């Protein structure tokens, strides 16, 4: 069934939303990185190409994190070598440190992302750093990348709650974000890594930053809150939203466990609100349905399930 | 894992929301009615009792629709005879016509709901009536019920889209709703029966009604939009929200297909926003997990999945 046959939403605006949103598609990186069965590089390339063909203009392609930590993305160099980049499409890659940057530069990457923590505990567990010393690791990465003419995005994880620390002080998130911007990041992606946030938190954090022009949002749907939180962020003027085709990114051990906000569910809402995004929903649904077949389990996206 | 251990959201208000919301729990009726395997009446009674124990104060208990159409609810009289009503809890039942009202009155029901259509095609298919002549069927039901001192809710289905007609004119929905109110309904439940709506539509329909004090909203999560639409309705001042424990109500033939907005996902958002509702989330999650076991398939509620 096509989205139109299903009754693709009547377009009714809802005051004070951006007229256009950039969808930062993370399916190929954040979506796949937790998959235990390694996806062949050819499948990943087809996935990226089909997503580009559906109209997505930013495709986070892979990560140069050490293969020991993320075996799924050990093929980053091979993937980028085989990637036929489409004009008008950006293919950023995640880079954890200087060694990762070296590999990214060798691969001809022009847009990178770094991954910072908003909390002490996650900095320690994920980066083996203190909250403060993580910046020593990022500084040479960002300065060298900028010197080479690369664009740098800064992920800030655990912005709305931390499994060990609970609530995260907003001023701490803002301080981490500002240091990344001061360092040379052109955009921050504020992540609700464990999916606990609700709309009031989102508004309060965006208000604490003040200027939202360099801010993107990255919600996980663990508790079903991702789309409502996105709506709250759009109302505050955010124009870049991270999402994952088919909602990829859940825990691979739980059937249909949920991870990132599904791009299709986001697109459905944006279509209904008349917010432009450039994506052909039916093509993307077909792509995610195909990818779900490759992975051998159903997509957690509501839209993908309803239309396939 | 309890909701608190999971990082139950930090409470941050989001301006201009109601301070308190009544959750109209439809799991036992709308949630179960499409289940092909008949659930034993004892299980239904335990389900209702556990939901009441979790703090839900309105439990739509069953329907007096003809058993030929909804075999799952053929035990309506037996269920009501066995129901130990808790003080402070309301147990409305759906009544399609005068025969249903007779049966409801025999069973001692004090709160009924009728089920109207906002579109010509659904009136024809679901009620075997025209849009206009459905009121001839409802009029004696409502007037007799009111004369007997019963409270009457009017469901208005297909308010935001109809699978045969597409977009539904808002003035048509308002006209249907106003006739039900004029007839003596104390509340309307505006239903997105096929789950296609987006927030702008919700706001526009509520604005078309003007006064929202007699309005409830009833969203299905087919395209993942139910919670965002609910948030939009809350921002317009709606204080009664329909939802279904565990998200019951999907198509029983598709594993984890989605139906009604899951009560748990709603409660998570309301907790985060500091909107009172009276429900103990952990108790409700345990109830829905137990019910999912009875039905032999996982709950589509994100919160239930994450916490169990």
XYZ file of C-alpha atoms in Angstrom:
616
model
C 0.000 0.000 0.000
C 1.349 3.432 -0.863
C 1.284 6.226 1.675
C -1.301 8.006 -0.458
C -3.562 4.960 -0.577
C -3.234 4.712 3.188
C -4.513 8.259 3.528
C -1.245 10.171 3.683
C -2.141 12.976 6.009
C -4.064 15.957 4.883
C -1.678 18.892 5.081
C -2.571 21.223 7.918
C 0.063 23.599 9.220
C 0.627 24.093 12.912
C 1.800 27.646 13.640
C 5.437 28.550 14.126
C 7.129 25.498 12.722
C 10.107 25.693 10.382
C 9.096 25.561 6.710
C 11.835 23.066 5.973
C 13.741 20.458 7.959
C 16.958 18.608 7.224
C 16.736 14.961 8.136
C 20.130 13.685 9.287
C 19.803 9.998 8.510
C 21.772 7.838 10.946
C 20.533 4.372 9.962
C 23.730 3.208 8.319
C 25.863 4.164 11.318
C 23.884 4.483 14.568
C 21.257 2.110 13.216
C 23.568 -0.690 12.218
C 26.344 -0.382 14.785
C 24.614 -2.578 17.368
C 23.672 -5.328 14.941
C 25.488 -8.443 16.021
C 25.416 -10.133 12.623
C 27.808 -8.292 10.350
C 25.974 -6.858 7.364
C 27.927 -7.342 4.106
C 29.463 -4.155 2.751
C 27.516 -4.589 -0.490
C 24.235 -4.511 1.432
C 25.335 -1.377 3.265
C 26.231 0.307 -0.024
C 22.875 -0.597 -1.514
C 21.177 0.662 1.658
C 22.966 4.017 1.380
C 22.241 4.293 -2.320
C 18.578 3.495 -1.918
C 18.276 6.011 0.913
C 19.945 8.696 -1.224
C 17.603 7.797 -4.058
C 14.607 8.320 -1.768
C 15.688 11.935 -1.303
C 17.631 11.903 1.957
C 20.424 14.451 1.682
C 22.530 13.686 4.768
C 23.522 10.063 5.275
C 25.816 9.320 8.156
C 27.662 6.513 6.462
C 29.882 4.743 8.969
C 32.331 5.207 11.821
C 36.090 4.973 12.176
C 35.832 3.740 15.713
C 38.197 0.852 16.492
C 36.812 -2.419 15.032
C 37.306 -4.047 18.421
C 34.513 -1.872 19.809
C 32.198 -1.868 16.829
C 32.919 -4.897 14.638
C 29.900 -4.089 12.474
C 31.644 -0.989 11.120
C 35.099 -2.499 10.679
C 34.550 -2.150 6.927
C 34.445 1.666 7.031
C 37.347 2.185 4.603
C 36.074 -0.438 2.194
C 32.577 1.038 2.353
C 33.760 4.552 1.594
C 35.955 3.297 -1.245
C 32.941 1.639 -2.800
C 30.522 4.495 -2.194
C 29.235 6.295 -5.259
C 28.542 9.680 -3.769
C 25.542 11.404 -5.264
C 25.672 15.124 -5.954
C 23.907 17.126 -3.275
C 24.187 14.337 -0.716
C 26.509 14.572 2.267
C 28.037 11.423 3.790
C 29.443 12.319 7.216
C 31.322 9.702 9.217
C 31.877 9.344 12.938
C 35.456 9.795 14.114
C 36.346 9.018 17.738
C 39.952 10.231 17.861
C 43.011 11.262 15.857
C 43.652 7.755 14.547
C 40.065 7.720 13.290
C 40.594 11.113 11.699
C 43.681 9.823 9.892
C 41.639 6.993 8.444
C 38.795 9.346 7.522
C 41.176 11.715 5.754
C 42.747 8.826 3.865
C 39.248 7.854 2.750
C 38.582 11.352 1.447
C 35.864 12.192 3.937
C 34.762 15.854 4.015
C 32.344 15.848 6.918
C 32.960 14.202 10.278
C 31.189 13.878 13.599
C 32.657 13.432 17.059
C 30.873 11.835 19.979
C 30.974 13.596 23.344
C 29.253 12.856 26.635
C 27.198 15.246 28.727
C 27.823 13.188 31.866
C 30.791 12.104 33.907
C 29.801 8.449 34.085
C 29.157 7.993 30.383
C 32.391 9.839 29.539
C 34.164 7.348 31.749
C 32.372 4.272 30.440
C 32.173 5.136 26.770
C 35.331 7.210 26.281
C 37.460 6.215 29.246
C 37.817 9.910 30.039
C 36.531 12.373 32.566
C 33.859 14.808 31.500
C 36.529 17.456 31.357
C 39.378 15.515 29.778
C 37.266 14.300 26.856
C 37.933 17.690 25.284
C 41.668 17.016 25.224
C 40.875 14.068 22.976
C 38.567 16.068 20.731
C 40.618 19.242 20.438
C 43.312 17.940 18.035
C 40.674 16.058 16.035
C 38.562 19.150 15.505
C 41.435 21.537 14.886
C 43.131 19.261 12.361
C 39.798 18.492 10.666
C 38.979 22.185 10.403
C 42.463 22.917 9.068
C 41.845 20.305 6.370
C 38.565 22.057 5.501
C 36.294 19.437 6.997
C 32.958 20.227 8.558
C 32.586 18.831 12.110
C 29.435 17.892 13.974
C 29.508 17.309 17.731
C 27.236 14.688 19.229
C 26.358 15.311 22.854
C 25.054 12.114 24.381
C 22.968 11.606 27.541
C 21.563 15.128 27.384
C 18.246 14.279 29.044
C 19.028 11.495 31.443
C 21.825 9.091 32.239
C 21.278 5.510 33.388
C 23.804 5.905 36.196
C 23.344 9.545 37.156
C 19.637 10.109 36.501
C 18.677 13.657 35.623
C 21.436 15.664 33.914
C 21.837 19.335 34.849
C 21.027 21.478 31.831
C 23.884 23.875 32.514
C 26.267 20.910 32.276
C 24.883 19.949 28.858
C 25.101 23.540 27.679
C 28.691 23.812 28.931
C 29.733 20.657 27.064
C 27.966 21.868 23.927
C 29.492 25.329 24.040
C 33.001 23.923 24.360
C 32.416 21.824 21.244
C 31.105 24.833 19.330
C 34.002 26.991 20.536
C 36.376 24.264 19.409
C 35.042 24.505 15.858
C 32.041 22.218 15.590
C 29.457 23.690 13.238
C 26.547 21.775 14.704
C 25.614 19.957 17.901
C 23.338 16.952 17.966
C 21.664 16.778 21.373
C 21.030 13.131 22.093
C 18.510 11.432 24.348
C 20.605 8.305 24.316
C 18.321 6.305 26.614
C 15.047 7.721 25.313
C 13.659 9.035 28.599
C 13.007 12.675 27.692
C 9.632 14.365 27.496
C 8.738 17.608 25.709
C 9.181 19.983 28.663
C 12.775 18.828 29.081
C 13.440 19.353 25.402
C 12.114 22.885 25.473
C 13.997 23.700 28.651
C 17.322 22.476 27.253
C 16.871 24.335 23.975
C 15.946 27.461 25.935
C 19.053 27.013 28.079
C 21.147 27.085 24.897
C 19.261 30.154 23.691
C 20.305 30.208 20.054
C 19.134 26.977 18.389
C 20.598 27.678 14.949
C 23.506 25.271 15.506
C 21.431 22.610 17.231
C 20.079 19.302 15.981
C 18.093 16.797 18.046
C 18.578 13.061 18.290
C 15.831 11.110 20.041
C 15.541 7.446 20.820
C 12.103 5.898 20.964
C 12.701 3.564 23.902
C 9.666 4.904 25.758
C 7.694 6.019 22.709
C 8.545 9.695 23.201
C 10.780 10.418 20.192
C 8.254 12.007 17.855
C 6.583 14.165 20.517
C 9.994 15.391 21.581
C 10.839 16.153 17.972
C 7.645 18.155 17.633
C 8.616 20.132 20.730
C 12.052 20.828 19.238
C 10.577 21.932 15.907
C 8.344 24.362 17.785
C 11.490 25.840 19.315
C 12.939 26.391 15.838
C 15.246 23.402 15.441
C 15.655 22.563 11.737
C 17.861 19.452 11.777
C 16.431 16.188 13.102
C 18.305 12.902 13.388
C 16.407 9.736 12.581
C 17.017 6.227 11.359
C 15.398 4.566 8.357
C 13.015 1.903 9.592
C 13.828 2.803 13.184
C 17.047 0.784 13.023
C 19.144 0.965 16.128
C 17.334 -1.125 18.661
C 18.874 -3.911 20.594
C 19.334 -6.815 18.206
C 18.584 -9.336 20.913
C 15.020 -8.185 21.499
C 12.600 -8.711 18.666
C 11.585 -5.274 17.415
C 13.067 -3.420 20.333
C 13.150 0.239 19.518
C 16.102 2.451 18.949
C 16.236 5.674 17.015
C 13.249 7.663 15.908
C 12.129 6.043 12.651
C 12.639 8.323 9.664
C 9.338 7.192 8.145
C 7.334 8.111 11.252
C 9.025 11.516 11.235
C 8.326 11.978 7.521
C 4.658 11.129 8.035
C 4.351 13.888 10.630
C 6.307 16.413 8.567
C 4.158 15.645 5.519
C 1.030 16.251 7.551
C 2.405 19.520 8.895
C 3.502 20.704 5.456
C 7.139 20.904 6.538
C 9.431 20.213 3.573
C 12.102 17.537 3.812
C 12.672 16.166 0.312
C 12.019 12.490 1.039
C 9.759 10.204 -0.991
C 8.033 8.204 1.748
C 7.069 5.191 -0.360
C 10.602 4.786 -1.661
C 12.016 5.014 1.834
C 9.483 2.515 3.203
C 10.443 0.074 0.449
C 14.101 0.570 1.361
C 13.503 -0.068 5.047
C 11.340 -3.103 4.314
C 14.160 -4.461 2.154
C 16.710 -3.749 4.898
C 14.501 -5.470 7.497
C 14.560 -8.549 5.269
C 18.356 -8.408 5.146
C 18.450 -8.266 8.942
C 15.808 -10.949 9.309
C 13.469 -9.099 11.633
C 10.604 -6.653 11.282
C 11.173 -2.932 11.276
C 10.068 -1.203 14.464
C 8.818 1.769 12.414
C 5.028 2.045 12.718
C 4.785 3.457 9.197
C 6.911 0.711 7.673
C 4.798 -1.927 9.397
C 1.538 -0.331 8.357
C 2.503 0.108 4.706
C 4.213 -3.222 4.056
C 13.088 -2.705 35.960
C 10.883 -0.080 37.560
C 10.127 3.166 35.784
C 12.196 4.984 38.369
C 15.191 2.736 37.840
C 14.831 3.328 34.109
C 15.105 7.047 34.673
C 11.449 8.008 34.890
C 11.505 11.425 33.319
C 12.599 14.442 35.190
C 9.502 16.580 35.642
C 9.658 19.695 33.485
C 6.436 21.519 32.715
C 5.653 22.740 29.261
C 3.537 25.901 29.370
C -0.228 25.908 28.974
C -0.992 22.268 29.545
C -3.841 21.093 31.761
C -2.714 20.341 35.308
C -4.665 17.096 35.326
C -5.867 14.642 32.696
C -8.453 11.889 32.866
C -7.288 8.764 31.091
C -10.255 6.960 29.555
C -8.942 3.411 29.427
C -10.366 1.469 26.471
C -8.207 -1.667 26.629
C -10.927 -4.009 27.839
C -13.330 -2.962 25.079
C -11.612 -1.343 22.077
C -8.395 -3.187 22.886
C -9.851 -6.668 23.104
C -12.702 -6.487 20.595
C -10.536 -7.453 17.607
C -8.818 -10.358 19.314
C -9.775 -13.484 17.451
C -9.163 -15.865 20.354
C -11.866 -15.333 22.914
C -10.383 -14.250 26.225
C -12.035 -15.995 29.193
C -14.310 -13.759 31.234
C -12.214 -14.437 34.323
C -9.149 -13.021 32.598
C -11.092 -9.939 31.540
C -12.297 -9.428 35.110
C -8.777 -9.741 36.454
C -7.567 -7.331 33.759
C -10.173 -4.747 34.772
C -9.435 -5.191 38.446
C -5.696 -4.869 37.979
C -6.169 -1.742 35.875
C -8.415 -0.208 38.539
C -5.835 -1.125 41.141
C -3.160 0.725 39.154
C -5.178 3.925 39.546
C -7.148 4.164 36.315
C -10.514 5.733 37.109
C -12.431 5.215 33.854
C -12.434 1.694 32.456
C -14.557 1.084 29.383
C -15.527 -2.428 30.297
C -17.293 -4.063 27.353
C -19.857 -3.582 24.610
C -23.451 -4.718 24.096
C -22.979 -4.926 20.364
C -24.526 -8.064 18.842
C -22.258 -11.098 19.501
C -22.415 -11.928 15.810
C -20.331 -8.817 15.075
C -17.995 -8.930 18.061
C -17.854 -12.487 19.424
C -15.071 -11.447 21.816
C -17.533 -9.342 23.816
C -20.452 -11.781 23.773
C -19.898 -12.232 27.507
C -20.793 -8.610 28.314
C -23.662 -9.480 30.697
C -21.662 -12.193 32.443
C -18.684 -9.843 32.768
C -20.752 -7.062 34.324
C -22.452 -9.522 36.686
C -19.027 -10.641 37.900
C -17.483 -7.185 38.095
C -16.632 -5.905 41.527
C -16.902 -2.209 40.935
C -14.422 -0.172 42.917
C -15.506 3.083 44.490
C -14.429 6.093 42.437
C -14.039 4.047 39.266
C -16.425 4.379 36.352
C -17.115 1.406 34.054
C -18.832 2.691 30.902
C -19.997 0.254 28.261
C -20.569 0.667 24.554
C -24.172 0.426 23.414
C -24.943 0.365 19.697
C -28.733 0.567 19.708
C -31.897 0.218 21.819
C -31.531 -3.524 22.200
C -28.037 -2.925 23.536
C -29.391 -0.293 25.888
C -31.969 -2.752 27.219
C -29.220 -5.210 27.995
C -27.059 -2.480 29.560
C -29.924 -1.337 31.782
C -30.608 -4.920 32.847
C -26.947 -5.175 33.815
C -27.189 -2.043 35.951
C -24.868 0.080 33.832
C -24.791 3.796 34.702
C -22.532 5.148 31.949
C -22.811 4.256 28.272
C -21.133 5.239 25.033
C -22.546 5.269 21.535
C -20.490 4.973 18.382
C -21.161 7.414 15.537
C -19.431 7.971 12.235
C -18.132 11.252 10.841
C -18.303 9.932 7.282
C -20.949 8.622 4.938
C -19.023 5.523 3.916
C -18.162 4.362 7.412
C -21.739 5.022 8.569
C -22.860 2.773 5.758
C -20.264 0.058 6.350
C -20.200 0.026 10.119
C -23.766 1.005 10.986
C -25.653 0.227 7.785
C -27.009 3.775 7.924
C -26.485 7.025 6.095
C -24.525 9.767 7.825
C -27.801 11.490 8.517
C -29.976 8.534 9.464
C -27.519 7.241 12.083
C -29.015 9.840 14.404
C -32.435 8.204 14.175
C -30.818 5.132 15.656
C -29.040 7.066 18.412
C -31.873 9.406 19.398
C -34.041 6.880 21.320
C -30.928 5.347 22.891
C -29.686 8.661 24.221
C -33.089 9.988 25.302
C -33.990 6.783 27.130
C -30.566 6.555 28.711
C -30.747 10.159 29.904
C -34.271 9.584 31.238
C -32.865 6.653 33.229
C -30.167 8.965 34.617
C -27.305 7.457 32.603
C -24.353 9.466 31.406
C -23.737 9.135 27.640
C -20.501 9.551 25.700
C -20.550 9.891 21.925
C -17.713 8.408 19.920
C -17.159 10.105 16.594
C -15.104 7.836 14.381
C -13.063 8.687 11.255
C -12.626 12.307 12.323
C -9.273 12.797 10.608
C -9.363 10.585 7.566
C -11.434 7.785 6.139
C -9.994 4.867 4.186
C -12.617 5.254 1.445
C -13.175 8.996 1.400
C -9.730 10.341 2.306
C -9.743 13.699 4.065
C -12.864 14.418 6.123
C -14.271 17.961 6.103
C -13.946 19.439 9.570
C -17.375 21.094 9.403
C -18.867 17.634 8.820
C -17.159 16.278 11.949
C -18.290 19.270 13.954
C -21.864 18.882 12.684
C -21.961 15.211 13.702
C -20.475 16.040 17.080
C -22.861 18.902 17.769
C -25.880 16.733 16.991
C -24.663 14.183 19.520
C -24.156 16.869 22.156
C -27.551 18.405 21.412
C -29.080 14.964 21.751
C -27.749 14.699 25.289
C -24.221 13.281 25.110
C -22.063 14.759 27.839
C -18.790 14.117 26.057
C -17.509 13.439 22.549
C -14.512 11.242 21.840
C -12.967 12.363 18.550
C -11.411 9.306 16.979
C -8.613 8.943 14.469
C -9.801 5.446 13.682
C -7.135 4.757 11.043
C -4.313 6.637 12.738
C -3.427 9.035 9.933
C -3.745 12.377 11.711
C -0.935 14.792 12.428
C -0.874 17.630 14.983
C -2.038 20.441 12.674
C -5.206 18.512 11.868
C -5.868 17.922 15.543
C -5.507 21.597 16.383
C -7.680 22.627 13.436
C -10.488 20.254 14.377
C -10.444 21.327 18.017
C -10.454 24.955 16.906
C -13.404 24.225 14.624
C -15.332 22.977 17.649
C -14.308 26.039 19.625
C -15.184 24.934 23.135
C -13.148 21.822 24.005
C -14.632 21.249 27.461
C -16.812 18.365 26.230
C -14.164 16.843 23.986
C -11.928 13.819 24.445
C -9.412 12.520 21.898
C -8.889 8.966 20.737
C -5.787 8.310 18.668
C -4.568 5.155 17.037
C -0.841 4.670 16.624
C -0.894 3.038 13.191
C 1.618 5.559 11.820
C 3.321 6.382 15.114
C 1.500 9.700 15.496
C -0.742 9.043 18.508
C 1.346 10.628 21.245
C 2.289 13.742 19.245
C -1.366 14.234 18.403
C -2.250 13.840 22.055
C 0.305 16.482 22.986
C -1.264 18.825 20.421
C -4.708 18.178 21.921
C -3.462 18.795 25.469
C -2.027 22.117 24.316
C -5.513 23.024 23.105
C -6.932 22.307 26.555
C -8.348 18.801 26.125
C -8.398 17.011 29.500
C -9.708 13.536 28.626
C -7.494 11.194 26.609
C -8.436 7.703 25.453
C -5.742 5.053 25.531
C -5.339 1.338 25.848
C -3.247 -0.526 28.410
C -0.280 -2.083 26.654
C -1.424 -0.580 23.338
C -3.988 -3.349 22.910
C -6.157 -3.000 19.864
C -3.931 -3.828 16.976
C -4.709 -6.367 14.352
C -4.325 -9.786 15.959
C -2.991 -11.276 12.720
C 0.129 -9.123 12.561
C 2.703 -9.613 15.279
C 2.772 -6.457 17.361
C 0.753 -4.410 14.912
C -0.284 -1.243 16.613
C -3.702 -0.108 17.599
C -4.611 2.382 20.237
C -2.242 4.772 21.900
C -0.630 2.763 24.709
C -1.634 4.034 28.141
C 1.895 3.474 29.451
C 3.488 5.639 26.743
C 0.951 8.360 27.531
C 1.626 8.067 31.259
C 5.381 8.381 30.669
C 4.843 11.667 28.838
C 2.361 12.999 31.385
C 4.728 12.106 34.230
C 7.515 14.005 32.496
C 5.285 17.015 31.966
C 4.020 16.985 35.537
C 0.419 16.471 34.423
C -1.514 14.504 37.052
C -3.376 11.346 36.073
C -3.439 9.073 39.114
C -1.857 5.986 37.545
C 0.991 3.961 39.027
C 3.100 3.230 35.951
C 4.894 0.160 37.297
C 1.638 -1.486 38.333
C 0.107 -0.790 34.957
C 3.171 -2.117 33.117
C 2.974 -5.311 35.144
C -0.710 -5.613 34.254
C -0.077 -5.150 30.539
C 2.821 -7.583 30.595
C 0.541 -10.127 32.267
C -2.188 -9.471 29.675
C 0.316 -9.858 26.835
C 1.131 -13.289 28.254
C -2.551 -14.185 28.266
C -2.783 -13.164 24.603
C 0.461 -14.889 23.708
C 2.151 -11.978 21.982
C 4.277 -9.008 23.008
C 2.736 -5.679 23.892
C 3.246 -2.990 21.257
C 3.718 -0.392 24.010
C 7.281 0.946 23.922
C 7.247 1.477 27.688
C 5.977 -2.027 28.428
C 8.673 -3.497 26.192
C 11.408 -1.410 27.700
C 10.495 -2.129 31.303
C 9.760 -5.851 31.106
